[in-house]
Structure formats: C-alpha cells, structure tokens
Amino acid sequence: QEEVEVSVAALLETLDFEETVEGTYRTRNFDTGERGFTFGGQLLAQFVVASARTEQDKRVKSAHAVFARPVLVEQEAEISIDTLQSGRSFASVSASLSQGGKECSRALVLLTSEEPDLIRHAAEMPDVPTPEELESEPSGANRETSENVRIVGDVDILDTDCIGDPGMQVWMRWPDAGEDPAVAQGLLTHGSAGFLIGCALRPHPGVGQSAAHVEFSTGIIAHSVSFHELFDARDWLLYSQRSTYSGRGRAYGIGEVFTRTGQLVAGFSQESMIRHFPKGVSSAGRENTVL
C-alpha cells in the first residue's frame, strides 16, 4: 500500500458540498493511496454529512453503506438524498452516490431528535496510554497526518512480520474540524473505516497490509456507524476495534469510539473482502481491475 499523507483540510473539502438542486450534492474526492479509487470511509462520511444537511432539525443516528462499484478519485461524483420518512422523532433517508452515469454506492441513514433518558449504560473505555504518552510515528495505514494519529502499542499493520491479536486501539483528532456536529460525525466516520482490514490481517504471517493489492486483493464492501453522543472532533478520540471473523475471502470487524474522558460516543462495523487474485494472478499494472 502506498504511503500517502492527507491533510485535515483536504478531508474537510470533501465534506463541503455544492447543492446543485434540492437534495442533490456535487462532491469532490482525494487520493489516499487506494489505486486511484476513493476510500470507502470518505464515501460514508459524505453520506452522513449530506443526510444531515437535508434533515437539519435532526442529527444522524446511524448510517449503513454498501460499496457496489469503485469511485474514481479524479472524477466528481453526485450524492442524491431521498427522504423515506420524516417525523417528530425520527427521519429515514436513502443516499445514493453516482459517477459517470452509474450508481456506485448507496446508504440508509437514520436521523433522530434528542429525547431524555429512560435508562442509560455504556461500554467502558479500554485502559490505554493517553495520546500525549505515545510517540507520533508516520504510517501508510494512517489516513491522516501522523501528528493527529497515535497507535497504541507496538503495532504496525503494514509489516507482514508484525503478528498479533486481531485488534488495535488508535487515537485520532481533527484540529481544524470546527463546531459543526454533522462535520464532526463525518470525520469520525472516515476514521472508523481505516484499520479493520489491518486488524483482520494481524494474526496471519506474511499478509500485512503492505502486501494488499500486490500479493492479494482487499477492499471494503460495506460499513456501518452508529452515533450515541455529541463530541468535539478537534480533541482526541480513541478507536477501539477488532476483527471478529475472517474466512471464505471475507472479514468482519467491529469497534467503539470514546472521548479522552471515557465517554462512548459511537460504534461501527465493517464487512470487507480479503481474497486471492482471480486465477492467482496479481493485478500489478492493472490496478483498475482489482475488484
């Protein structure tokens, strides 16, 4: 996997849409080393923000996207929002992203209004070092600058010889995020999609993420995120994640996101593809056929 350093500003630009007609938005992409394809985390982040723009009296509660076709970085895309239902407490919308006249991805997004507690409990944050206690080390697996990403423990998901449990904890922040809650949700969503394939590869010798797209094929098939509490994306968030299954050319992973004070603010899950190349032939030089 190519090492690419992406600025927070570049990511924020992809979440700043031009509304062409009501409920339809023109989007931009940036390259994160995905062979000219747009990272799935960016697409779901855009679905989250576009849905929030359409239902401005509510906030996004959950979003589930399926990535049916690759989205090319160099071409603009278009997101269309179709409101299925909008009531006092909830709204449900369908979000579709198209490029070159073809639908590439679709998401179902649930939005909610605020209501008082009847009951309350939440998972506890793992006991890990604070981001200030961790050194900042650049990694091609990080889709942000190393200054804003801190990996807990001696974990390098790019190294094919770095073997360990199929989980990891990562601190992330976006200092220039601003105060818009919808943008904060989009940024959290983007961060939630970047490490679960690496988690699935960790227990298996010789298949680190640096070998992806070279010796075998990987990709995100579907990704879901659920939001529980409001949060400030400018401060550190802990992504605690683990792969719970891999096999039959697929992998599955789940995770939780906590503030530095230990409040659970979101959860996420991912379906991914991790498989041999068709007929065992590498896609080197033919990267656009990798899926």
Short mmCIF file of C-alpha atoms in Angstrom, two decimals:
data_model
loop_
_atom_site.label_atom_id
_atom_site.label_comp_id
_atom_site.label_asym_id
_atom_site.label_seq_id
_atom_site.Cartn_x
_atom_site.Cartn_y
_atom_site.Cartn_z
CA GLN A 1 0.00 0.00 0.00
CA GLU A 2 1.31 3.42 -0.98
CA GLU A 3 2.12 5.77 1.89
CA VAL A 4 0.02 8.92 1.48
CA GLU A 5 -0.21 11.79 3.93
CA VAL A 6 -3.58 13.55 3.81
CA SER A 7 -4.22 16.89 5.47
CA VAL A 8 -7.26 17.55 7.61
CA ALA A 9 -8.07 20.45 5.26
CA ALA A 10 -8.24 18.09 2.26
CA LEU A 11 -10.70 15.84 4.07
CA LEU A 12 -12.82 18.80 5.13
CA GLU A 13 -13.03 19.92 1.49
CA THR A 14 -14.71 16.63 0.56
CA LEU A 15 -17.41 17.33 3.18
CA ASP A 16 -18.14 20.83 1.83
CA PHE A 17 -20.71 20.19 -0.89
CA GLU A 18 -22.24 22.22 -3.68
CA GLU A 19 -26.02 21.69 -3.76
CA THR A 20 -27.00 21.59 -7.45
CA VAL A 21 -30.73 21.07 -6.87
CA GLU A 22 -32.61 20.39 -3.65
CA GLY A 23 -31.36 17.15 -2.11
CA THR A 24 -28.55 16.66 -4.68
CA TYR A 25 -24.92 17.50 -3.98
CA ARG A 26 -21.78 17.59 -6.14
CA THR A 27 -18.82 16.06 -4.27
CA ARG A 28 -15.03 16.02 -4.54
CA ASN A 29 -12.58 13.26 -3.69
CA PHE A 30 -8.98 12.96 -2.58
CA ASP A 31 -6.43 10.21 -3.13
CA THR A 32 -5.39 8.15 -0.10
CA GLY A 33 -3.30 5.60 -1.99
CA GLU A 34 -6.24 3.38 -2.98
CA ARG A 35 -5.00 2.85 -6.56
CA GLY A 36 -6.96 5.82 -7.88
CA PHE A 37 -10.16 4.72 -6.11
CA THR A 38 -11.91 6.72 -3.41
CA PHE A 39 -11.61 5.41 0.15
CA GLY A 40 -14.90 3.93 1.41
CA GLY A 41 -14.65 5.86 4.66
CA GLN A 42 -14.79 9.11 2.70
CA LEU A 43 -17.93 7.99 0.85
CA LEU A 44 -19.81 7.08 4.02
CA ALA A 45 -18.63 10.32 5.67
CA GLN A 46 -20.14 12.22 2.74
CA PHE A 47 -23.41 10.29 3.06
CA VAL A 48 -23.57 11.21 6.75
CA VAL A 49 -23.00 14.93 6.18
CA ALA A 50 -25.30 15.17 3.14
CA SER A 51 -28.12 13.45 5.05
CA ALA A 52 -27.68 15.84 7.97
CA ARG A 53 -27.86 18.80 5.57
CA THR A 54 -31.19 17.50 4.22
CA GLU A 55 -32.78 16.98 7.68
CA GLN A 56 -31.40 19.96 9.58
CA ASP A 57 -33.68 19.67 12.63
CA LYS A 58 -32.25 16.24 13.48
CA ARG A 59 -28.83 14.62 13.80
CA VAL A 60 -27.61 11.39 12.24
CA LYS A 61 -28.13 8.38 14.48
CA SER A 62 -26.79 5.65 12.18
CA ALA A 63 -25.70 5.04 8.60
CA HIS A 64 -25.08 1.83 6.67
CA ALA A 65 -23.48 1.90 3.22
CA VAL A 66 -22.75 -0.73 0.60
CA PHE A 67 -19.98 -0.01 -1.92
CA ALA A 68 -21.09 -1.68 -5.14
CA ARG A 69 -18.69 -0.06 -7.62
CA PRO A 70 -15.34 1.73 -7.22
CA VAL A 71 -15.46 5.54 -7.29
CA LEU A 72 -12.60 7.16 -9.23
CA VAL A 73 -10.68 9.90 -7.43
CA GLU A 74 -10.17 12.13 -10.47
CA GLN A 75 -13.88 12.46 -11.31
CA GLU A 76 -16.52 14.38 -9.41
CA ALA A 77 -19.47 12.42 -8.09
CA GLU A 78 -23.04 13.26 -7.13
CA ILE A 79 -24.98 12.37 -4.00
CA SER A 80 -28.78 12.29 -4.08
CA ILE A 81 -30.90 12.13 -0.93
CA ASP A 82 -34.38 10.58 -0.97
CA THR A 83 -36.40 11.10 2.22
CA LEU A 84 -38.32 7.93 3.06
CA GLN A 85 -39.97 9.36 6.19
CA SER A 86 -39.59 12.46 8.34
CA GLY A 87 -41.49 12.74 11.62
CA ARG A 88 -41.24 14.33 15.03
CA SER A 89 -38.65 11.95 16.48
CA PHE A 90 -37.06 10.18 13.50
CA ALA A 91 -36.28 10.59 9.84
CA SER A 92 -35.09 7.94 7.39
CA VAL A 93 -33.33 8.77 4.14
CA SER A 94 -31.75 6.85 1.29
CA ALA A 95 -28.48 8.31 0.00
CA SER A 96 -27.09 7.36 -3.40
CA LEU A 97 -23.73 8.26 -4.96
CA SER A 98 -23.33 8.18 -8.74
CA GLN A 99 -20.39 8.78 -11.05
CA GLY A 100 -20.29 8.73 -14.83
CA GLY A 101 -24.00 7.93 -15.02
CA LYS A 102 -23.71 4.80 -12.82
CA GLU A 103 -24.79 4.34 -9.22
CA CYS A 104 -21.72 3.30 -7.23
CA SER A 105 -22.81 3.27 -3.60
CA ARG A 106 -25.97 3.52 -1.52
CA ALA A 107 -26.65 4.13 2.15
CA LEU A 108 -29.61 4.04 4.52
CA VAL A 109 -29.36 6.79 7.13
CA LEU A 110 -31.44 7.13 10.30
CA LEU A 111 -31.73 10.58 11.88
CA THR A 112 -33.10 11.38 15.32
CA SER A 113 -34.17 14.20 17.59
CA GLU A 114 -33.00 14.48 21.21
CA GLU A 115 -35.02 12.83 23.99
CA PRO A 116 -34.45 12.45 27.76
CA ASP A 117 -33.04 9.25 29.29
CA LEU A 118 -35.30 6.48 30.49
CA ILE A 119 -32.32 4.16 31.05
CA ARG A 120 -28.58 4.65 30.49
CA HIS A 121 -25.46 2.48 30.36
CA ALA A 122 -22.39 2.34 28.12
CA ALA A 123 -19.31 0.22 27.48
CA GLU A 124 -16.17 1.28 29.32
CA MET A 125 -13.12 2.62 27.53
CA PRO A 126 -10.09 0.29 27.49
CA ASP A 127 -7.23 1.20 29.80
CA VAL A 128 -4.68 2.60 27.36
CA PRO A 129 -2.00 5.30 27.40
CA THR A 130 -3.11 8.84 26.61
CA PRO A 131 -2.15 10.26 23.20
CA GLU A 132 0.41 12.50 24.89
CA GLU A 133 2.16 9.38 26.21
CA LEU A 134 2.52 7.89 22.73
CA GLU A 135 5.07 8.84 20.15
CA SER A 136 3.85 10.09 16.79
CA GLU A 137 5.02 7.74 14.04
CA PRO A 138 4.02 8.08 10.38
CA SER A 139 2.41 5.06 8.74
CA GLY A 140 0.94 4.45 5.31
CA ALA A 141 -2.02 2.81 7.04
CA ASN A 142 -2.95 6.14 8.65
CA ARG A 143 -5.21 8.28 6.52
CA GLU A 144 -4.29 11.40 8.44
CA THR A 145 -1.01 13.07 9.23
CA SER A 146 0.93 11.26 11.94
CA GLU A 147 0.63 14.35 14.13
CA ASN A 148 -3.07 13.57 14.53
CA VAL A 149 -2.87 9.76 14.79
CA ARG A 150 -1.39 7.79 17.68
CA ILE A 151 -1.38 3.96 17.61
CA VAL A 152 -1.42 2.21 20.97
CA GLY A 153 1.23 -0.48 21.46
CA ASP A 154 3.86 -1.90 19.15
CA VAL A 155 1.51 -2.37 16.19
CA ASP A 156 2.45 -1.94 12.53
CA ILE A 157 -0.29 -3.31 10.28
CA LEU A 158 1.88 -2.69 7.21
CA ASP A 159 4.62 -5.06 8.37
CA THR A 160 3.97 -8.61 7.17
CA ASP A 161 6.11 -9.94 10.04
CA CYS A 162 4.35 -7.98 12.82
CA ILE A 163 1.96 -10.64 14.14
CA GLY A 164 -0.55 -10.14 16.94
CA ASP A 165 -4.15 -10.25 18.09
CA PRO A 166 -6.74 -9.09 15.52
CA GLY A 167 -7.40 -5.77 17.27
CA MET A 168 -5.89 -2.37 17.93
CA GLN A 169 -6.54 0.96 19.62
CA VAL A 170 -5.90 4.20 17.78
CA TRP A 171 -6.19 7.82 18.95
CA MET A 172 -7.29 10.32 16.26
CA ARG A 173 -8.19 14.00 16.14
CA TRP A 174 -9.03 16.72 13.58
CA PRO A 175 -7.80 20.07 14.95
CA ASP A 176 -9.44 22.17 12.20
CA ALA A 177 -12.81 20.41 12.32
CA GLY A 178 -14.81 23.42 13.53
CA GLU A 179 -18.01 23.22 15.55
CA ASP A 180 -20.47 21.71 13.04
CA PRO A 181 -21.78 18.43 14.60
CA ALA A 182 -22.50 16.94 11.16
CA VAL A 183 -18.92 17.50 10.01
CA ALA A 184 -17.65 16.00 13.28
CA GLN A 185 -19.74 12.89 12.57
CA GLY A 186 -18.34 12.72 9.04
CA LEU A 187 -14.77 12.91 10.30
CA LEU A 188 -15.36 10.22 12.92
CA THR A 189 -16.89 8.03 10.22
CA HIS A 190 -13.87 8.46 7.96
CA GLY A 191 -11.53 7.43 10.78
CA SER A 192 -13.60 4.35 11.65
CA ALA A 193 -13.02 2.69 8.26
CA GLY A 194 -9.24 2.76 8.07
CA PHE A 195 -7.92 -0.04 10.30
CA LEU A 196 -10.27 -3.04 10.42
CA ILE A 197 -8.78 -4.78 7.37
CA GLY A 198 -5.38 -4.40 9.00
CA CYS A 199 -6.79 -5.88 12.22
CA ALA A 200 -8.01 -8.95 10.29
CA LEU A 201 -4.57 -9.45 8.75
CA ARG A 202 -2.60 -9.13 12.01
CA PRO A 203 -2.76 -12.78 13.24
CA HIS A 204 -1.59 -14.19 9.88
CA PRO A 205 2.12 -14.28 8.91
CA GLY A 206 3.07 -12.85 5.55
CA VAL A 207 -0.14 -10.95 4.85
CA GLY A 208 0.42 -7.46 6.29
CA GLN A 209 -1.39 -4.55 4.71
CA SER A 210 1.69 -3.57 2.69
CA ALA A 211 1.08 -6.72 0.63
CA ALA A 212 -2.53 -5.76 -0.14
CA HIS A 213 -3.20 -5.16 -3.86
CA VAL A 214 0.23 -6.70 -4.59
CA GLU A 215 0.03 -10.29 -3.35
CA PHE A 216 -3.71 -10.44 -2.60
CA SER A 217 -6.81 -8.29 -3.01
CA THR A 218 -8.65 -6.33 -0.30
CA GLY A 219 -11.50 -3.83 -0.19
CA ILE A 220 -14.34 -2.52 1.96
CA ILE A 221 -17.70 -3.98 0.92
CA ALA A 222 -19.96 -2.34 3.50
CA HIS A 223 -19.53 -0.11 6.52
CA SER A 224 -21.89 0.98 9.30
CA VAL A 225 -21.61 3.60 12.02
CA SER A 226 -23.92 4.49 14.93
CA PHE A 227 -23.65 7.71 16.94
CA HIS A 228 -24.60 7.84 20.62
CA GLU A 229 -23.45 11.23 21.94
CA LEU A 230 -22.26 14.57 20.62
CA PHE A 231 -18.47 15.09 20.67
CA ASP A 232 -15.73 17.50 19.65
CA ALA A 233 -13.70 16.09 16.75
CA ARG A 234 -10.91 18.59 17.47
CA ASP A 235 -9.96 16.66 20.60
CA TRP A 236 -8.56 13.13 20.72
CA LEU A 237 -10.93 10.19 20.16
CA LEU A 238 -9.98 6.58 20.90
CA TYR A 239 -10.98 4.00 18.28
CA SER A 240 -11.00 0.57 19.92
CA GLN A 241 -11.52 -2.04 17.20
CA ARG A 242 -11.15 -5.72 16.47
CA SER A 243 -11.77 -8.22 13.71
CA THR A 244 -14.06 -10.97 14.99
CA TYR A 245 -14.06 -13.17 11.85
CA SER A 246 -12.13 -13.80 8.65
CA GLY A 247 -12.61 -16.59 6.14
CA ARG A 248 -14.07 -17.52 2.75
CA GLY A 249 -12.47 -14.43 1.22
CA ARG A 250 -14.23 -12.07 3.64
CA ALA A 251 -13.61 -10.40 7.01
CA TYR A 252 -15.78 -8.70 9.62
CA GLY A 253 -14.83 -6.23 12.32
CA ILE A 254 -16.41 -4.02 14.98
CA GLY A 255 -15.32 -1.08 17.09
CA GLU A 256 -16.21 1.64 19.57
CA VAL A 257 -15.17 5.29 19.78
CA PHE A 258 -14.52 7.06 23.11
CA THR A 259 -13.61 10.59 24.13
CA ARG A 260 -10.46 11.08 26.18
CA THR A 261 -12.68 11.28 29.30
CA GLY A 262 -14.04 7.77 28.60
CA GLN A 263 -17.47 8.62 27.16
CA LEU A 264 -18.69 6.21 24.47
CA VAL A 265 -19.79 8.33 21.50
CA ALA A 266 -20.06 5.90 18.57
CA GLY A 267 -19.84 2.31 17.36
CA PHE A 268 -19.04 0.86 13.94
CA SER A 269 -18.76 -2.35 11.94
CA GLN A 270 -17.29 -3.34 8.61
CA GLU A 271 -17.63 -6.07 6.01
CA SER A 272 -14.54 -6.44 3.84
CA MET A 273 -13.06 -8.56 1.08
CA ILE A 274 -9.68 -10.25 1.61
CA ARG A 275 -9.07 -12.79 -1.14
CA HIS A 276 -6.71 -14.28 -3.70
CA PHE A 277 -6.47 -12.54 -7.04
CA PRO A 278 -8.62 -14.17 -9.74
CA LYS A 279 -6.77 -17.25 -11.04
CA GLY A 280 -3.93 -16.35 -8.65
CA VAL A 281 -2.68 -13.57 -10.94
CA SER A 282 -1.59 -10.26 -9.41
CA SER A 283 -3.23 -7.05 -10.63
CA ALA A 284 0.11 -5.18 -10.86
CA GLY A 285 -0.20 -2.78 -13.76
CA ARG A 286 -3.94 -3.43 -13.94
CA GLU A 287 -4.99 -1.87 -10.65
CA ASN A 288 -8.36 -0.78 -12.02
CA THR A 289 -9.37 -4.44 -12.26
CA VAL A 290 -8.50 -5.34 -8.68
CA LEU A 291 -12.13 -5.61 -7.53
#
